[in-house]
Each structure stands twice: as structure tokens, then as C-alpha cells.
CSV table of N, CA, C and O in Angstrom, one decimal:
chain,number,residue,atom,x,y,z
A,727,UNK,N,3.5,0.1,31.3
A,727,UNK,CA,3.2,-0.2,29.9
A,727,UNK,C,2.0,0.6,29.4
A,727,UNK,O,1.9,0.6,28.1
A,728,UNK,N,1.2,1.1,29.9
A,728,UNK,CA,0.2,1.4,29.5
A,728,UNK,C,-0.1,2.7,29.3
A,728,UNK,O,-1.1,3.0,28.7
A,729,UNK,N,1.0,3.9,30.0
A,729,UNK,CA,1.5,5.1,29.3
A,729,UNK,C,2.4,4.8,28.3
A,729,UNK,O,2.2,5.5,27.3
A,730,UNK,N,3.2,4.2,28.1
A,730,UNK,CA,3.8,3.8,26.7
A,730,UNK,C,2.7,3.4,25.4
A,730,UNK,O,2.6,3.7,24.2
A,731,UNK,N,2.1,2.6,26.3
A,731,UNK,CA,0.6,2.5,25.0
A,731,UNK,C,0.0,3.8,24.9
A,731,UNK,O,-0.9,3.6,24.1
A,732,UNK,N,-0.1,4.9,25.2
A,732,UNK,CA,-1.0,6.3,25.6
A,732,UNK,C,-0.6,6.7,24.7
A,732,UNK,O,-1.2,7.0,23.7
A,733,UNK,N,0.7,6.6,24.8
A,733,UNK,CA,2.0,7.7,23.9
A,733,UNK,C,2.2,7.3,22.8
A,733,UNK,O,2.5,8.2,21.9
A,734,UNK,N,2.0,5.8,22.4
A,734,UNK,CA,2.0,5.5,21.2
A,734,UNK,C,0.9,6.0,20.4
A,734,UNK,O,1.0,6.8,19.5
A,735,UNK,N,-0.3,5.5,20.9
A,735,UNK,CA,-1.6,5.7,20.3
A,735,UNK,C,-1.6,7.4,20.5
A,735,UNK,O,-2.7,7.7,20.2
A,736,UNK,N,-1.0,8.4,20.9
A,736,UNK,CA,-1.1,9.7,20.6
A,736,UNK,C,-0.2,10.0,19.3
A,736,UNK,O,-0.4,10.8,18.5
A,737,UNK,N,0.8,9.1,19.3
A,737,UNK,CA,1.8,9.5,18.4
A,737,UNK,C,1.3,9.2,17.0
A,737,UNK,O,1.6,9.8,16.0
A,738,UNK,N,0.5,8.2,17.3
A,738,UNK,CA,-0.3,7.5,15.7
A,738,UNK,C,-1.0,8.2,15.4
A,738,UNK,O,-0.9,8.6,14.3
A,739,UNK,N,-2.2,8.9,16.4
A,739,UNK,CA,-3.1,9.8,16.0
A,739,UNK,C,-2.2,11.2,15.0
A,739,UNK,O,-2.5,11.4,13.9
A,740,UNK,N,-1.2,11.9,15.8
A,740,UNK,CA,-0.6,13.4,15.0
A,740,UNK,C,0.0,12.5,14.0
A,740,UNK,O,0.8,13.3,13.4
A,741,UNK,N,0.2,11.4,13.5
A,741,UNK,CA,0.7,11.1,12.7
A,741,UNK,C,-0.5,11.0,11.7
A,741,UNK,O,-0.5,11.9,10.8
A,742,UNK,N,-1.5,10.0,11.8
A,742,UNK,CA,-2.6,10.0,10.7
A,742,UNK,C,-3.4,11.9,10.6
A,742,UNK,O,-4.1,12.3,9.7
A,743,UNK,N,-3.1,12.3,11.3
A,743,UNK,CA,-3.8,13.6,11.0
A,743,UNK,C,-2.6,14.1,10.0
A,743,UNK,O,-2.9,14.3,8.9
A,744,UNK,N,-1.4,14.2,10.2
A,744,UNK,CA,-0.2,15.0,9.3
A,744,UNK,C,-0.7,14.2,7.7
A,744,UNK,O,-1.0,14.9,6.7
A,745,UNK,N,-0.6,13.1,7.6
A,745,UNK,CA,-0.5,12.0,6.4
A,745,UNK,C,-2.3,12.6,5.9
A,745,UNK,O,-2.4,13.4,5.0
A,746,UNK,N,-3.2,12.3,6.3
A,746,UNK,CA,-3.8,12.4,6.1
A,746,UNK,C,-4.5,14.0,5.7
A,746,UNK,O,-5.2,13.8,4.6
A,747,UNK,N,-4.6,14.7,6.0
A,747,UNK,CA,-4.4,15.6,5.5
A,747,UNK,C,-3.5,16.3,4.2
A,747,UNK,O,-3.9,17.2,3.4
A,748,UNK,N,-2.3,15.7,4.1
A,748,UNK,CA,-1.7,16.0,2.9
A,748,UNK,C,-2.3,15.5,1.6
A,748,UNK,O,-2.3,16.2,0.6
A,749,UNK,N,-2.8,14.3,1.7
A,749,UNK,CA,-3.9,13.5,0.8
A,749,UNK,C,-5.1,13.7,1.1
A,749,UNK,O,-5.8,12.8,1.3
A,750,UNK,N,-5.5,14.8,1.1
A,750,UNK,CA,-6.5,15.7,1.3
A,750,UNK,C,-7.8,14.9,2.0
A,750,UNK,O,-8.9,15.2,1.7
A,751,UNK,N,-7.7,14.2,2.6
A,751,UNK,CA,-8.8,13.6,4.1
A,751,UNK,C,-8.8,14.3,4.9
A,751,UNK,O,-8.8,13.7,6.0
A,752,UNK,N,-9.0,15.9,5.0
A,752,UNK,CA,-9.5,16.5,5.9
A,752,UNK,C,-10.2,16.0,7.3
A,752,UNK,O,-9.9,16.6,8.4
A,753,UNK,N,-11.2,14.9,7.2
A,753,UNK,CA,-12.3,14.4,7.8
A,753,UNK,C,-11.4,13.5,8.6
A,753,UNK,O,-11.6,13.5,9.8
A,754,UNK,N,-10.3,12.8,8.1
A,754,UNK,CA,-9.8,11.7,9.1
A,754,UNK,C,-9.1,12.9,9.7
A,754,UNK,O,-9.3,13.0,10.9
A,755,UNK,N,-8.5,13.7,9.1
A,755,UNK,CA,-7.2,14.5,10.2
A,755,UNK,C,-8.1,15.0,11.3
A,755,UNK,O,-7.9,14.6,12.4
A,756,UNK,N,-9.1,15.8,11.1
A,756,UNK,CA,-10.0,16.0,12.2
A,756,UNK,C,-10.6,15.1,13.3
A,756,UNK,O,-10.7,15.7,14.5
A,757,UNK,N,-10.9,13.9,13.2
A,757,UNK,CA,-11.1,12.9,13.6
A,757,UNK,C,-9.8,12.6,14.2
A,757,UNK,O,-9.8,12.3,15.4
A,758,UNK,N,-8.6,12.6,13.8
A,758,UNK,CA,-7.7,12.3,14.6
A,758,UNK,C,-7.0,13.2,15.2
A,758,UNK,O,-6.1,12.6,15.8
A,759,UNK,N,-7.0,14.7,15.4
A,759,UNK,CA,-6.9,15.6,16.0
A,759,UNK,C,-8.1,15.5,17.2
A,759,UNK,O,-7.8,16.4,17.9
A,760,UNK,N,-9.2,14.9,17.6
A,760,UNK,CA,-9.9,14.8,18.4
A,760,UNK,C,-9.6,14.1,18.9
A,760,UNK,O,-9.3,14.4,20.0
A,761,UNK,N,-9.5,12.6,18.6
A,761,UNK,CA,-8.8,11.6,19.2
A,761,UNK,C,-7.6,12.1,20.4
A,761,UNK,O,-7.6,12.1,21.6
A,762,UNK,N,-6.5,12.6,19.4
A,762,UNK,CA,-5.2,12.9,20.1
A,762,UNK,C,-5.2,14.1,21.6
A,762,UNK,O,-4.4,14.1,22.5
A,763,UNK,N,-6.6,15.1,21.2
A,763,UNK,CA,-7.3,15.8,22.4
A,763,UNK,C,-7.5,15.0,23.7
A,763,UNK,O,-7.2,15.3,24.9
A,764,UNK,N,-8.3,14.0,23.1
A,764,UNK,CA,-8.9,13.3,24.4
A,764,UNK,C,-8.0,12.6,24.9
A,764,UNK,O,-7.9,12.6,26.2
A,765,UNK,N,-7.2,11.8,24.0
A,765,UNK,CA,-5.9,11.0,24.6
A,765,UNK,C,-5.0,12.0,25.5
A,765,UNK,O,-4.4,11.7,26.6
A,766,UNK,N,-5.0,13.0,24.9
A,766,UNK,CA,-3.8,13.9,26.1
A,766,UNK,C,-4.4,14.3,27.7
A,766,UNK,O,-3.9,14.3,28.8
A,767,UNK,N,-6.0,14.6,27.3
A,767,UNK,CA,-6.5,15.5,28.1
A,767,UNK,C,-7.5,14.7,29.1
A,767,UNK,O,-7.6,14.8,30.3
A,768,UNK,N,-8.4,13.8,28.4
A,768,UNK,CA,-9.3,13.3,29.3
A,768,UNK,C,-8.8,11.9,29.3
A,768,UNK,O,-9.0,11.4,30.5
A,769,UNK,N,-8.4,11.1,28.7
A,769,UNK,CA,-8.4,9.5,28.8
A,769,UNK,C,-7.6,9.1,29.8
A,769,UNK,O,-6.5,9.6,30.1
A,770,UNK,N,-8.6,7.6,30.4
A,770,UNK,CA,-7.7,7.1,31.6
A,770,UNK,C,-7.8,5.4,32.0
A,770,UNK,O,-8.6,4.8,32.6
A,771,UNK,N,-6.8,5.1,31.4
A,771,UNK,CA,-7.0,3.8,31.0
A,771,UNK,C,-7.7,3.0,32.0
A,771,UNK,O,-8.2,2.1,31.4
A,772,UNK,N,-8.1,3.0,33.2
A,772,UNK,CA,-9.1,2.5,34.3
A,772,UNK,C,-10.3,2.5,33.7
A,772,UNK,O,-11.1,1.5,33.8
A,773,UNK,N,-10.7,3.7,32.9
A,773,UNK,CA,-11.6,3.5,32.7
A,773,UNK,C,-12.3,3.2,31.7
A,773,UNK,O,-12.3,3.9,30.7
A,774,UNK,N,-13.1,1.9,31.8
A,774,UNK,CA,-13.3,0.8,30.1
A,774,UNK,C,-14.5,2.0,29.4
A,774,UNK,O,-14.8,1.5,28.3
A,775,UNK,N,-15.0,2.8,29.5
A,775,UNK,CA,-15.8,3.8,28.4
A,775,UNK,C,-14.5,4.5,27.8
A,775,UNK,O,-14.4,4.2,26.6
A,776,UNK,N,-13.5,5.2,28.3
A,776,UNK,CA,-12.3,5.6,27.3
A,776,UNK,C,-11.9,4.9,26.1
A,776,UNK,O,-11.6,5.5,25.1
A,777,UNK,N,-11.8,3.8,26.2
A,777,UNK,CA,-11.4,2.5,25.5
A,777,UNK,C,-12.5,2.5,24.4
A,777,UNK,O,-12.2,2.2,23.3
A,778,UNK,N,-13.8,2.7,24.9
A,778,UNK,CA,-14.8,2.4,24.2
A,778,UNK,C,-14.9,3.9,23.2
A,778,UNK,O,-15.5,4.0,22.2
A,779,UNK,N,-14.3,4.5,23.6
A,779,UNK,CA,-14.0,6.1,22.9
A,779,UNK,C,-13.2,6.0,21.8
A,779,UNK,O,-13.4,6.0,20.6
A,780,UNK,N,-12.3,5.8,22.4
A,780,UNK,CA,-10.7,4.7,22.0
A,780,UNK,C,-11.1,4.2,20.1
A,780,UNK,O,-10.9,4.7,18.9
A,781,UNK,N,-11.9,2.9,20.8
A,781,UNK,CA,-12.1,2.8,19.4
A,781,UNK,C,-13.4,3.2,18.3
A,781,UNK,O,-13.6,3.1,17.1
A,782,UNK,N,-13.9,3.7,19.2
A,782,UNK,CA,-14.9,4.8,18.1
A,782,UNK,C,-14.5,5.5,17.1
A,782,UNK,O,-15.3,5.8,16.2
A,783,UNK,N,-13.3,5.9,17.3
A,783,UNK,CA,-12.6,7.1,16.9
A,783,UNK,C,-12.2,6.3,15.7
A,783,UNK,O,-12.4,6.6,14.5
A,784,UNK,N,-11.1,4.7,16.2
A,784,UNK,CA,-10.7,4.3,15.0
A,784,UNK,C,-11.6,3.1,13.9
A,784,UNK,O,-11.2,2.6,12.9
A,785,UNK,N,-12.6,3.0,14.5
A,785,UNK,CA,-13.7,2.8,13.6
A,785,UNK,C,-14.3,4.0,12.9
A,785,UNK,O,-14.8,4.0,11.8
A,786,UNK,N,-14.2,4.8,13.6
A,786,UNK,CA,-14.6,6.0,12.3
A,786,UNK,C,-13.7,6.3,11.6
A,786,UNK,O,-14.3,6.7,10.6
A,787,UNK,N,-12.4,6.3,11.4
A,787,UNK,CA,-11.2,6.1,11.2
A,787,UNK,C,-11.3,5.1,9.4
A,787,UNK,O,-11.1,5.2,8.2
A,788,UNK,N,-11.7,4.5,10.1
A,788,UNK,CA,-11.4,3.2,8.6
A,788,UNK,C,-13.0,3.4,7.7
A,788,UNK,O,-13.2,3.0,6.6
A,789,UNK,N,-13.9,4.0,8.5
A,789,UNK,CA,-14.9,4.2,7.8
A,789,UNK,C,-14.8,5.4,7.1
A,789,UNK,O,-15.5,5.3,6.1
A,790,UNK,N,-14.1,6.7,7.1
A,790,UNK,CA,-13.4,7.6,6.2
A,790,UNK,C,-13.2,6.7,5.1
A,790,UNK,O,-13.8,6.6,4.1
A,791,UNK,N,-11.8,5.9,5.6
A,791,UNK,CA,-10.3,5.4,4.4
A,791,UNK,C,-11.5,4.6,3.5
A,791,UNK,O,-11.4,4.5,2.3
A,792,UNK,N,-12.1,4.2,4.0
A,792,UNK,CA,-12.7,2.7,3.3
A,792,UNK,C,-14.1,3.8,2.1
A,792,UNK,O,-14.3,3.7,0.9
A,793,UNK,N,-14.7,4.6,2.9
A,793,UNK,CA,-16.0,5.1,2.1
A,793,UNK,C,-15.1,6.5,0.8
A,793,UNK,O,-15.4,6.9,-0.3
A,794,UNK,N,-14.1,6.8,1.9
A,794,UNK,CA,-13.4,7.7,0.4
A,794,UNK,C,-13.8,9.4,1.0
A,794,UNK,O,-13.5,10.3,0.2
A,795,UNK,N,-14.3,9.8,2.1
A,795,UNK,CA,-15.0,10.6,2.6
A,795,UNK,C,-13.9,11.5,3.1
A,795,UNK,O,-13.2,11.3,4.2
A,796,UNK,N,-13.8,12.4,2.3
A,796,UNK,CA,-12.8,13.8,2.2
A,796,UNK,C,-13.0,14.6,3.8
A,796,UNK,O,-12.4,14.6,4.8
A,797,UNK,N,-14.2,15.2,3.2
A,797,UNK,CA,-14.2,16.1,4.3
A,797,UNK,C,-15.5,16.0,4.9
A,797,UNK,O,-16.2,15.0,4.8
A,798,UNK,N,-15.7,17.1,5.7
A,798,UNK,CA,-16.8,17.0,6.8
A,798,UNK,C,-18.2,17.2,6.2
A,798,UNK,O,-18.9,18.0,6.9
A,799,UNK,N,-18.6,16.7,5.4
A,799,UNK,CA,-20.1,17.0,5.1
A,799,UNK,C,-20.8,15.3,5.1
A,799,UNK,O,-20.1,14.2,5.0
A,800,UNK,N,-22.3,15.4,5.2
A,800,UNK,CA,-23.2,15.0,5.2
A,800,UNK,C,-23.2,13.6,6.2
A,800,UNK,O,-23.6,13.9,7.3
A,801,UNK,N,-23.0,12.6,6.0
A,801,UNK,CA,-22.1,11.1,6.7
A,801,UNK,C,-20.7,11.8,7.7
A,801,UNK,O,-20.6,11.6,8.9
A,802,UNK,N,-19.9,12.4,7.1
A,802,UNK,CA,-19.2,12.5,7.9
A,802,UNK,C,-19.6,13.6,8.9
A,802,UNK,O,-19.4,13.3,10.1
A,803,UNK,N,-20.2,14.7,8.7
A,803,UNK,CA,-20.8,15.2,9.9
A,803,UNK,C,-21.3,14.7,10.8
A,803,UNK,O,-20.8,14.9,11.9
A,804,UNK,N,-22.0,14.2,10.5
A,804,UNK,CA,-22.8,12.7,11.5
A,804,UNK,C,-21.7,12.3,12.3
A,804,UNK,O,-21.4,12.8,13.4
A,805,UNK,N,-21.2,11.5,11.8
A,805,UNK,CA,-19.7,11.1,12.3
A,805,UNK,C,-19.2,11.7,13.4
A,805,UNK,O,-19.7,11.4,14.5
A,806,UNK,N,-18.3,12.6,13.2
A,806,UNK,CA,-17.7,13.9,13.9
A,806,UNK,C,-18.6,14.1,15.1
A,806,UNK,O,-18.1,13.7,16.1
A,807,UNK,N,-20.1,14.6,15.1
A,807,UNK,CA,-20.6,15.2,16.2
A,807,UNK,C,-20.9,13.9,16.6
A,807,UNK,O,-20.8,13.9,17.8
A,808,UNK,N,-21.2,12.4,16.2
A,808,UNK,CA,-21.4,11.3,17.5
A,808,UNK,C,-20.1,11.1,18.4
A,808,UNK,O,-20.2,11.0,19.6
A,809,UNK,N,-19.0,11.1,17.8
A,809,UNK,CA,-18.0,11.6,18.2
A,809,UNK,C,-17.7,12.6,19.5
A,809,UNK,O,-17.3,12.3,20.7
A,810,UNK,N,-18.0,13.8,19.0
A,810,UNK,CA,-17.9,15.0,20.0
A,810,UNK,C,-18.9,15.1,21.2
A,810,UNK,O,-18.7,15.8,22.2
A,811,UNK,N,-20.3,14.0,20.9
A,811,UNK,CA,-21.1,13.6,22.0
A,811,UNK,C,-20.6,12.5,23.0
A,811,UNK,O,-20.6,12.5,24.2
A,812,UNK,N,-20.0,11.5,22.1
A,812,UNK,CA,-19.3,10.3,22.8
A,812,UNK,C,-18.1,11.2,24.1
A,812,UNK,O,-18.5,11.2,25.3
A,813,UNK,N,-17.3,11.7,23.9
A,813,UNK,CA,-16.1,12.2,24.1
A,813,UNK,C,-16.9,13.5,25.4
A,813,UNK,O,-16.3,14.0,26.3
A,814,UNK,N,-18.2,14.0,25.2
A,814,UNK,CA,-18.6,14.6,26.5
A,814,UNK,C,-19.0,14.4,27.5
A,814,UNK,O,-18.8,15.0,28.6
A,815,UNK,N,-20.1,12.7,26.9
A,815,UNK,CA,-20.0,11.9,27.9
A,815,UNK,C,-19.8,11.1,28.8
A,815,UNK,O,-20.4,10.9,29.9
A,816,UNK,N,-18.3,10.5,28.2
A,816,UNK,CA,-17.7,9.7,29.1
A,816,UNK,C,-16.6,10.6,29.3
A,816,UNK,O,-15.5,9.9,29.2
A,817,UNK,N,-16.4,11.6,29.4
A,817,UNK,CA,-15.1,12.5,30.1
A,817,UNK,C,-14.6,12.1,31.3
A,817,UNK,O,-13.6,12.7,31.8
């Protein structure tokens, strides 16, 4: 069950990056192009910091959709690199 869950939550991510991006959210597609990175490459469900990656991603996720935040500047920079530090850390 829980590579079926991997595969889903990878499939949602290239999905919100495709969607998102066409409606010009740059910022989420990036964010979920990061997501879908770590999902393929480093995440392992054993371990509860992935999880905690996991949902960093999709709380940054709704804090895009919700603040309206196109692209990568100022807040969402911020964003992105806590992100890109989270995701070096718990590798």
C-alpha cells in the first residue's frame, strides 16, 4: 500500500505542476516539481522526517493557491529555499 500511496502522491504532484502552470502559478508548478524530485529520488516512507517534507511541500502548496502568489519572488522565494533546505536535510 504504501508504494501505491508514493505513486499516487507523485502522480498528483506532475499533475498540479501541468494544471498549474497553465494558469500561470509558476511558484506552485515549481514547488511541485520539487516535491515529485524528492518523491522519486530520496523519500522513504520509514522515515517520519520525509513525511514531514511531505507535507511542507503541500502546505506551501495551499499557501501559493490561498495568497494568489504567481511566481517566485519575495514570500515565495522564501518559500522555495526553506523548502530546498528542508529536502537537504532530511535526505
Amino acid at each position: 500500500y504504501l508504494s501505491q500511496a508514493v505513486e499516487q502522491a507523485k502522480e498528483a504532484s506532475l499533475s498540479i505542476k501541468a494544471r498549474s502552470g497553465t494558469f500561470g502559478y509558476v511558484m506552485a508548478s515549481d514547488v511541485a516539481r520539487l516535491l515529485y524530485l524528492f518523491l522519486s529520488s530520496n523519500y522513504s516512507a520509514t522515515n517520519p522526517k520525509h513525511l514531514i517534507v511531505m507535507q511542507k511541500h503541500i502546505d506551501v502548496l495551499k499557501v501559493i493557491f490561498a495568497k494568489g502568489i504567481k511566481i517566485r519572488e519575495g514570500i515565495g522565494n522564501d518559500l522555495y529555499a526553506e523548502l530546498e533546505r528542508l529536502i537537504a536535510t532530511h535526505k
